[in-house]
Amino acid sequence: MRQQKITTTVLLEMKARGEKIAALTAYDAPTSALLNESGIDIVLVGDSVGNVKLGYANTLPVTLAEILHHTQAAARGNSRAMLVADMPYLTYQLSIQTAKENAGKLIKEGGAHAVKVEGGLEIANAVKALCDLHIPVMGHLGLTPQYIHKIGGYTMQGKTPSDRNKIVTDAKILEGAGVFALVLECIPADLAQEITAKVNVPTIGIGSGPHCNGQILVIDDMLGLSPDPLPKFVKTYARLRLEMQAAIQRYSAEVKSGAYPEGKSAPQA
Ligand code: KIV
């Protein structure tokens, strides 16, 4: 397994070599440590923490304080991966000054190496301002969950010629503004392929086919921890929710029946 610390330069080199980039989300120290031990290149403290861990209906209520808290935890478990913190809704869209202050907080107090923001042309000035501060910025195009009320649903984006053109144009604009990588969520595989060929920075796909330079998934989804229904593109590599349920039910039954703890083997205080 690669021991080298993952930096923006390493990610660029991986794209140039055709080496795929493996990314996952993590929201706490032990999971972040596990991803590092398992060779994951990018650990994203996604605002998906809102749906996945905090019980929100979507990512919109997530605050900077919440992302900061989870980023600090993930940073404690991180050793070699690039640690990216998502900037929550309205923490970078309102003014350049607040974007700088909030991104700076995630780097300075959170221990993140980079931040991620959603959108294209409309946030390009904020992206450029952060890059001018030497804060590495990851872009996010296609299905952008922070704008779900405008998009209208968690569906495939870039299906019409004008939507395709807008996403390609936004990708070039973000590259020009200085992003070091681009997440492409839920766009057609051939569009992701076109963007991957047209930009020099790595593309990280989620539900966008096999042609991106890397892939990312929400960890709870791929481990089978999230309740159904999952997005169609998610491959589940384990069934942890079912295993946890069975273990908890067994524990509960044993406590109620008196089978646990066994009197004879109880540890002495
Ligand atoms: O918040 C998140 O987890 C994300 C990834 C799904 C890309 O933005």
mmCIF file of C-alpha atoms and ligand atoms in Angstrom:
data_model
loop_
_atom_site.group_PDB
_atom_site.id
_atom_site.type_symbol
_atom_site.label_atom_id
_atom_site.label_comp_id
_atom_site.label_asym_id
_atom_site.label_seq_id
_atom_site.Cartn_x
_atom_site.Cartn_y
_atom_site.Cartn_z
ATOM 1 C CA MET A 1 0.000 0.000 0.000
ATOM 2 C CA ARG A 2 1.103 3.561 -0.803
ATOM 3 C CA GLN A 3 2.749 5.191 2.240
ATOM 4 C CA GLN A 4 3.256 8.559 0.547
ATOM 5 C CA LYS A 5 1.077 11.366 1.910
ATOM 6 C CA ILE A 6 -1.585 12.349 -0.607
ATOM 7 C CA THR A 7 -1.290 15.971 -1.727
ATOM 8 C CA THR A 8 -2.780 17.925 -4.612
ATOM 9 C CA THR A 9 0.429 17.224 -6.568
ATOM 10 C CA VAL A 10 0.198 13.482 -5.927
ATOM 11 C CA LEU A 11 -3.424 13.501 -7.148
ATOM 12 C CA LEU A 12 -2.391 15.308 -10.350
ATOM 13 C CA GLU A 13 0.382 12.755 -10.882
ATOM 14 C CA MET A 14 -2.104 9.912 -10.358
ATOM 15 C CA LYS A 15 -4.326 11.373 -13.082
ATOM 16 C CA ALA A 16 -1.344 11.707 -15.414
ATOM 17 C CA ARG A 17 -0.355 8.046 -14.770
ATOM 18 C CA GLY A 18 -3.918 6.794 -15.156
ATOM 19 C CA GLU A 19 -3.885 5.573 -11.547
ATOM 20 C CA LYS A 20 -7.413 5.636 -10.086
ATOM 21 C CA ILE A 21 -8.143 7.664 -6.941
ATOM 22 C CA ALA A 22 -10.203 5.977 -4.195
ATOM 23 C CA ALA A 23 -12.187 8.335 -1.961
ATOM 24 C CA LEU A 24 -14.749 7.776 0.802
ATOM 25 C CA THR A 25 -16.481 9.908 3.389
ATOM 26 C CA ALA A 26 -15.703 9.697 7.126
ATOM 27 C CA TYR A 27 -17.111 11.689 10.016
ATOM 28 C CA ASP A 28 -15.129 10.429 13.022
ATOM 29 C CA ALA A 29 -11.619 9.454 14.106
ATOM 30 C CA PRO A 30 -11.859 5.616 14.050
ATOM 31 C CA THR A 31 -13.466 5.546 10.589
ATOM 32 C CA SER A 32 -10.912 8.007 9.259
ATOM 33 C CA ALA A 33 -8.101 5.842 10.694
ATOM 34 C CA LEU A 34 -9.638 2.735 9.088
ATOM 35 C CA LEU A 35 -9.783 4.447 5.686
ATOM 36 C CA ASN A 36 -6.133 5.468 6.055
ATOM 37 C CA GLU A 37 -5.103 1.911 6.996
ATOM 38 C CA SER A 38 -7.057 0.619 3.989
ATOM 39 C CA GLY A 39 -5.297 2.803 1.415
ATOM 40 C CA ILE A 40 -8.042 5.345 0.709
ATOM 41 C CA ASP A 41 -6.540 8.432 -0.972
ATOM 42 C CA ILE A 42 -9.115 11.098 -0.093
ATOM 43 C CA VAL A 43 -11.175 11.227 3.112
ATOM 44 C CA LEU A 44 -14.110 13.623 2.731
ATOM 45 C CA VAL A 45 -15.912 14.963 5.765
ATOM 46 C CA GLY A 46 -19.020 15.420 3.663
ATOM 47 C CA ASP A 47 -22.028 17.482 4.595
ATOM 48 C CA SER A 48 -23.764 14.128 4.040
ATOM 49 C CA VAL A 49 -23.018 13.919 7.787
ATOM 50 C CA GLY A 50 -26.350 15.753 8.043
ATOM 51 C CA ASN A 51 -28.422 12.904 6.593
ATOM 52 C CA VAL A 52 -26.141 10.050 7.559
ATOM 53 C CA LYS A 53 -25.294 10.871 11.190
ATOM 54 C CA LEU A 54 -27.300 13.861 12.415
ATOM 55 C CA GLY A 55 -30.809 12.805 11.379
ATOM 56 C CA TYR A 56 -31.503 15.778 9.070
ATOM 57 C CA ALA A 57 -33.696 15.269 5.997
ATOM 58 C CA ASN A 58 -30.978 16.694 3.721
ATOM 59 C CA THR A 59 -27.639 18.534 3.865
ATOM 60 C CA LEU A 60 -29.069 22.057 4.106
ATOM 61 C CA PRO A 61 -29.249 22.419 7.924
ATOM 62 C CA VAL A 62 -25.606 21.381 8.457
ATOM 63 C CA THR A 63 -23.649 24.171 10.141
ATOM 64 C CA LEU A 64 -20.006 25.164 10.003
ATOM 65 C CA ALA A 65 -19.700 24.240 13.703
ATOM 66 C CA GLU A 66 -20.961 20.711 12.959
ATOM 67 C CA ILE A 67 -18.585 20.191 10.023
ATOM 68 C CA LEU A 68 -15.734 21.658 12.080
ATOM 69 C CA HIS A 69 -16.458 19.239 14.933
ATOM 70 C CA HIS A 70 -16.505 16.206 12.606
ATOM 71 C CA THR A 71 -13.454 17.430 10.667
ATOM 72 C CA GLN A 72 -11.462 17.729 13.903
ATOM 73 C CA ALA A 73 -12.425 14.149 14.770
ATOM 74 C CA ALA A 74 -11.563 12.820 11.296
ATOM 75 C CA ALA A 75 -8.245 14.716 11.391
ATOM 76 C CA ARG A 76 -7.281 12.875 14.600
ATOM 77 C CA GLY A 77 -7.637 9.572 12.727
ATOM 78 C CA ASN A 78 -5.924 10.753 9.555
ATOM 79 C CA SER A 79 -2.320 9.932 8.727
ATOM 80 C CA ARG A 80 -1.684 9.891 4.961
ATOM 81 C CA ALA A 81 -4.897 10.599 3.071
ATOM 82 C CA MET A 82 -5.894 14.040 1.831
ATOM 83 C CA LEU A 83 -8.527 15.261 4.300
ATOM 84 C CA VAL A 84 -11.209 17.382 2.631
ATOM 85 C CA ALA A 85 -13.927 19.225 4.591
ATOM 86 C CA ASP A 86 -17.221 20.096 2.917
ATOM 87 C CA MET A 87 -18.254 23.722 3.269
ATOM 88 C CA PRO A 88 -21.925 23.690 4.367
ATOM 89 C CA TYR A 89 -24.750 25.500 2.563
ATOM 90 C CA LEU A 90 -24.440 29.308 2.815
ATOM 91 C CA THR A 91 -20.983 29.260 4.383
ATOM 92 C CA TYR A 92 -19.304 30.314 1.101
ATOM 93 C CA GLN A 93 -22.092 31.628 -1.159
ATOM 94 C CA LEU A 94 -22.937 34.874 0.691
ATOM 95 C CA SER A 95 -19.685 36.835 0.479
ATOM 96 C CA ILE A 96 -16.039 36.329 -0.382
ATOM 97 C CA GLN A 97 -15.070 37.456 3.105
ATOM 98 C CA THR A 98 -17.218 34.833 4.889
ATOM 99 C CA ALA A 99 -16.057 32.167 2.426
ATOM 100 C CA LYS A 100 -12.444 32.976 3.320
ATOM 101 C CA GLU A 101 -13.103 33.059 7.073
ATOM 102 C CA ASN A 102 -15.077 29.800 7.053
ATOM 103 C CA ALA A 103 -12.676 27.887 4.800
ATOM 104 C CA GLY A 104 -9.778 29.202 6.879
ATOM 105 C CA LYS A 105 -11.442 27.874 10.043
ATOM 106 C CA LEU A 106 -11.790 24.374 8.565
ATOM 107 C CA ILE A 107 -8.086 24.392 7.669
ATOM 108 C CA LYS A 108 -6.728 26.170 10.754
ATOM 109 C CA GLU A 109 -8.970 24.753 13.497
ATOM 110 C CA GLY A 110 -10.321 21.644 11.773
ATOM 111 C CA GLY A 111 -7.070 20.205 10.440
ATOM 112 C CA ALA A 112 -8.490 19.828 6.906
ATOM 113 C CA HIS A 113 -6.072 19.932 3.972
ATOM 114 C CA ALA A 114 -8.698 21.213 1.561
ATOM 115 C CA VAL A 115 -12.347 22.275 1.317
ATOM 116 C CA LYS A 116 -15.133 21.250 -1.079
ATOM 117 C CA VAL A 117 -17.811 23.561 -2.480
ATOM 118 C CA GLU A 118 -20.840 22.970 -4.712
ATOM 119 C CA GLY A 119 -21.604 24.941 -7.863
ATOM 120 C CA GLY A 120 -20.037 26.458 -10.984
ATOM 121 C CA LEU A 121 -19.928 29.978 -12.398
ATOM 122 C CA GLU A 122 -21.980 31.413 -9.516
ATOM 123 C CA ILE A 123 -19.312 30.504 -6.933
ATOM 124 C CA ALA A 124 -16.223 30.898 -9.142
ATOM 125 C CA ASN A 125 -15.173 34.169 -7.472
ATOM 126 C CA ALA A 126 -15.268 32.539 -4.032
ATOM 127 C CA VAL A 127 -13.262 29.565 -5.342
ATOM 128 C CA LYS A 128 -10.636 31.915 -6.802
ATOM 129 C CA ALA A 129 -10.438 33.896 -3.550
ATOM 130 C CA LEU A 130 -9.816 30.697 -1.541
ATOM 131 C CA CYS A 131 -7.228 29.467 -4.054
ATOM 132 C CA ASP A 132 -5.520 32.891 -3.834
ATOM 133 C CA LEU A 133 -5.221 32.213 -0.069
ATOM 134 C CA HIS A 134 -3.537 28.906 -1.021
ATOM 135 C CA ILE A 135 -6.454 26.890 0.323
ATOM 136 C CA PRO A 136 -6.895 23.849 -1.936
ATOM 137 C CA VAL A 137 -10.477 23.714 -3.232
ATOM 138 C CA MET A 138 -12.370 20.727 -4.618
ATOM 139 C CA GLY A 139 -15.321 21.567 -6.877
ATOM 140 C CA HIS A 140 -18.610 19.639 -7.063
ATOM 141 C CA LEU A 141 -20.823 19.662 -10.178
ATOM 142 C CA GLY A 142 -23.812 17.731 -11.519
ATOM 143 C CA LEU A 143 -26.172 16.763 -8.734
ATOM 144 C CA THR A 144 -25.366 19.316 -6.032
ATOM 145 C CA PRO A 145 -27.450 18.389 -2.955
ATOM 146 C CA GLN A 146 -27.134 21.861 -1.389
ATOM 147 C CA TYR A 147 -29.373 23.159 -4.219
ATOM 148 C CA ILE A 148 -31.914 20.313 -3.994
ATOM 149 C CA HIS A 149 -34.922 22.636 -3.773
ATOM 150 C CA LYS A 150 -33.977 24.195 -7.094
ATOM 151 C CA ILE A 151 -32.977 20.899 -8.724
ATOM 152 C CA GLY A 152 -36.200 19.282 -7.530
ATOM 153 C CA GLY A 153 -34.945 15.749 -6.775
ATOM 154 C CA TYR A 154 -31.905 13.490 -6.443
ATOM 155 C CA THR A 155 -31.894 12.641 -10.139
ATOM 156 C CA MET A 156 -29.399 12.389 -12.986
ATOM 157 C CA GLN A 157 -28.210 15.811 -14.198
ATOM 158 C CA GLY A 158 -26.840 16.884 -17.592
ATOM 159 C CA LYS A 159 -29.345 15.046 -19.718
ATOM 160 C CA THR A 160 -30.255 17.858 -22.144
ATOM 161 C CA PRO A 161 -27.702 19.432 -24.529
ATOM 162 C CA SER A 162 -27.917 22.797 -22.724
ATOM 163 C CA ASP A 163 -27.458 21.191 -19.280
ATOM 164 C CA ARG A 164 -24.495 19.226 -20.630
ATOM 165 C CA ASN A 165 -22.941 22.405 -22.021
ATOM 166 C CA LYS A 166 -23.435 24.218 -18.721
ATOM 167 C CA ILE A 167 -21.707 21.450 -16.741
ATOM 168 C CA VAL A 168 -18.760 21.322 -19.172
ATOM 169 C CA THR A 169 -18.469 25.127 -19.080
ATOM 170 C CA ASP A 170 -18.680 25.159 -15.261
ATOM 171 C CA ALA A 171 -15.956 22.500 -15.072
ATOM 172 C CA LYS A 172 -13.631 24.668 -17.191
ATOM 173 C CA ILE A 173 -14.539 27.770 -15.134
ATOM 174 C CA LEU A 174 -13.762 25.972 -11.856
ATOM 175 C CA GLU A 175 -10.491 24.699 -13.284
ATOM 176 C CA GLY A 176 -9.647 28.277 -14.278
ATOM 177 C CA ALA A 177 -10.526 29.464 -10.761
ATOM 178 C CA GLY A 178 -7.976 26.993 -9.379
ATOM 179 C CA VAL A 179 -9.717 23.837 -8.094
ATOM 180 C CA PHE A 180 -7.393 20.850 -7.593
ATOM 181 C CA ALA A 181 -10.128 18.271 -8.284
ATOM 182 C CA LEU A 182 -13.765 18.023 -9.302
ATOM 183 C CA VAL A 183 -16.489 15.795 -7.911
ATOM 184 C CA LEU A 184 -18.958 14.860 -10.662
ATOM 185 C CA GLU A 185 -22.179 13.569 -9.120
ATOM 186 C CA CYS A 186 -24.919 11.770 -11.063
ATOM 187 C CA ILE A 187 -24.158 12.822 -14.620
ATOM 188 C CA PRO A 188 -24.128 10.528 -17.682
ATOM 189 C CA ALA A 189 -20.959 8.453 -18.060
ATOM 190 C CA ASP A 190 -20.129 9.939 -21.473
ATOM 191 C CA LEU A 191 -20.405 13.483 -20.080
ATOM 192 C CA ALA A 192 -18.110 12.572 -17.174
ATOM 193 C CA GLN A 193 -15.698 11.081 -19.732
ATOM 194 C CA GLU A 194 -15.777 14.283 -21.802
ATOM 195 C CA ILE A 195 -15.087 16.477 -18.751
ATOM 196 C CA THR A 196 -12.334 14.136 -17.531
ATOM 197 C CA ALA A 197 -10.640 14.534 -20.930
ATOM 198 C CA LYS A 198 -11.145 18.306 -21.061
ATOM 199 C CA VAL A 199 -9.808 19.287 -17.616
ATOM 200 C CA ASN A 200 -6.292 18.762 -16.314
ATOM 201 C CA VAL A 201 -7.382 18.235 -12.710
ATOM 202 C CA PRO A 202 -8.640 14.829 -11.491
ATOM 203 C CA THR A 203 -12.371 14.098 -11.644
ATOM 204 C CA ILE A 204 -13.912 12.058 -8.827
ATOM 205 C CA GLY A 205 -17.171 10.422 -9.837
ATOM 206 C CA ILE A 206 -20.209 9.392 -7.834
ATOM 207 C CA GLY A 207 -22.935 7.791 -9.885
ATOM 208 C CA SER A 208 -21.244 9.106 -13.043
ATOM 209 C CA GLY A 209 -19.835 5.939 -14.594
ATOM 210 C CA PRO A 210 -16.364 4.439 -14.863
ATOM 211 C CA HIS A 211 -14.413 7.100 -16.789
ATOM 212 C CA CYS A 212 -13.591 9.534 -13.953
ATOM 213 C CA ASN A 213 -10.091 9.608 -12.479
ATOM 214 C CA GLY A 214 -11.466 8.343 -9.180
ATOM 215 C CA GLN A 215 -14.631 7.377 -7.337
ATOM 216 C CA ILE A 216 -16.234 8.438 -4.071
ATOM 217 C CA LEU A 217 -19.097 6.962 -2.038
ATOM 218 C CA VAL A 218 -20.715 7.766 1.280
ATOM 219 C CA ILE A 219 -19.195 5.214 3.668
ATOM 220 C CA ASP A 220 -22.480 4.300 5.382
ATOM 221 C CA ASP A 221 -23.996 3.485 1.970
ATOM 222 C CA MET A 222 -21.191 1.202 0.763
ATOM 223 C CA LEU A 223 -20.964 -0.614 4.116
ATOM 224 C CA GLY A 224 -24.713 -1.326 4.125
ATOM 225 C CA LEU A 225 -25.288 0.849 7.202
ATOM 226 C CA SER A 226 -27.718 3.286 5.580
ATOM 227 C CA PRO A 227 -31.394 2.324 5.541
ATOM 228 C CA ASP A 228 -32.965 1.584 2.132
ATOM 229 C CA PRO A 229 -33.572 2.964 -0.413
ATOM 230 C CA LEU A 230 -30.006 3.647 -1.527
ATOM 231 C CA PRO A 231 -29.148 5.501 -4.733
ATOM 232 C CA LYS A 232 -29.050 2.985 -7.634
ATOM 233 C CA PHE A 233 -25.338 3.522 -8.315
ATOM 234 C CA VAL A 234 -24.247 2.488 -4.803
ATOM 235 C CA LYS A 235 -22.531 -0.888 -4.547
ATOM 236 C CA THR A 236 -22.815 -2.313 -1.035
ATOM 237 C CA TYR A 237 -19.623 -4.095 0.019
ATOM 238 C CA ALA A 238 -21.018 -5.268 3.384
ATOM 239 C CA ARG A 239 -24.334 -5.599 5.227
ATOM 240 C CA LEU A 240 -23.370 -3.957 8.522
ATOM 241 C CA ARG A 241 -26.862 -2.712 9.396
ATOM 242 C CA LEU A 242 -28.206 -6.285 9.350
ATOM 243 C CA GLU A 243 -25.208 -7.576 11.337
ATOM 244 C CA MET A 244 -25.559 -4.824 13.932
ATOM 245 C CA GLN A 245 -29.293 -5.413 14.217
ATOM 246 C CA ALA A 246 -28.770 -9.147 14.812
ATOM 247 C CA ALA A 247 -26.064 -8.485 17.439
ATOM 248 C CA ILE A 248 -28.199 -5.905 19.285
ATOM 249 C CA GLN A 249 -31.274 -8.152 19.251
ATOM 250 C CA ARG A 250 -29.192 -11.062 20.593
ATOM 251 C CA TYR A 251 -27.731 -8.896 23.370
ATOM 252 C CA SER A 252 -31.181 -7.623 24.328
ATOM 253 C CA ALA A 253 -32.618 -11.150 24.398
ATOM 254 C CA GLU A 254 -29.697 -12.424 26.520
ATOM 255 C CA VAL A 255 -30.004 -9.565 29.030
ATOM 256 C CA LYS A 256 -33.734 -10.169 29.365
ATOM 257 C CA SER A 257 -33.328 -13.940 29.710
ATOM 258 C CA GLY A 258 -30.389 -13.628 32.131
ATOM 259 C CA ALA A 259 -28.026 -15.444 29.751
ATOM 260 C CA TYR A 260 -25.735 -12.396 29.830
ATOM 261 C CA PRO A 261 -23.750 -11.816 31.952
ATOM 262 C CA GLU A 262 -22.953 -15.300 33.120
ATOM 263 C CA GLY A 263 -22.631 -15.142 36.906
ATOM 264 C CA LYS A 264 -19.623 -17.472 37.052
ATOM 265 C CA SER A 265 -17.518 -15.649 34.447
ATOM 266 C CA ALA A 266 -18.384 -12.091 35.542
ATOM 267 C CA PRO A 267 -15.180 -10.034 35.917
ATOM 268 C CA GLN A 268 -14.222 -9.175 39.522
ATOM 269 C CA ALA A 269 -14.402 -5.490 40.376
HETATM 270 O O1 KIV B 1 -21.393 15.214 1.276
HETATM 271 C C1 KIV B 1 -20.894 14.255 0.687
HETATM 272 O O2 KIV B 1 -20.723 13.162 1.229
HETATM 273 C C2 KIV B 1 -20.515 14.460 -0.719
HETATM 274 C C3 KIV B 1 -20.072 13.262 -1.489
HETATM 275 C C4 KIV B 1 -21.179 12.326 -1.722
HETATM 276 C C5 KIV B 1 -19.383 13.627 -2.743
HETATM 277 O O3 KIV B 1 -20.574 15.537 -1.193
#
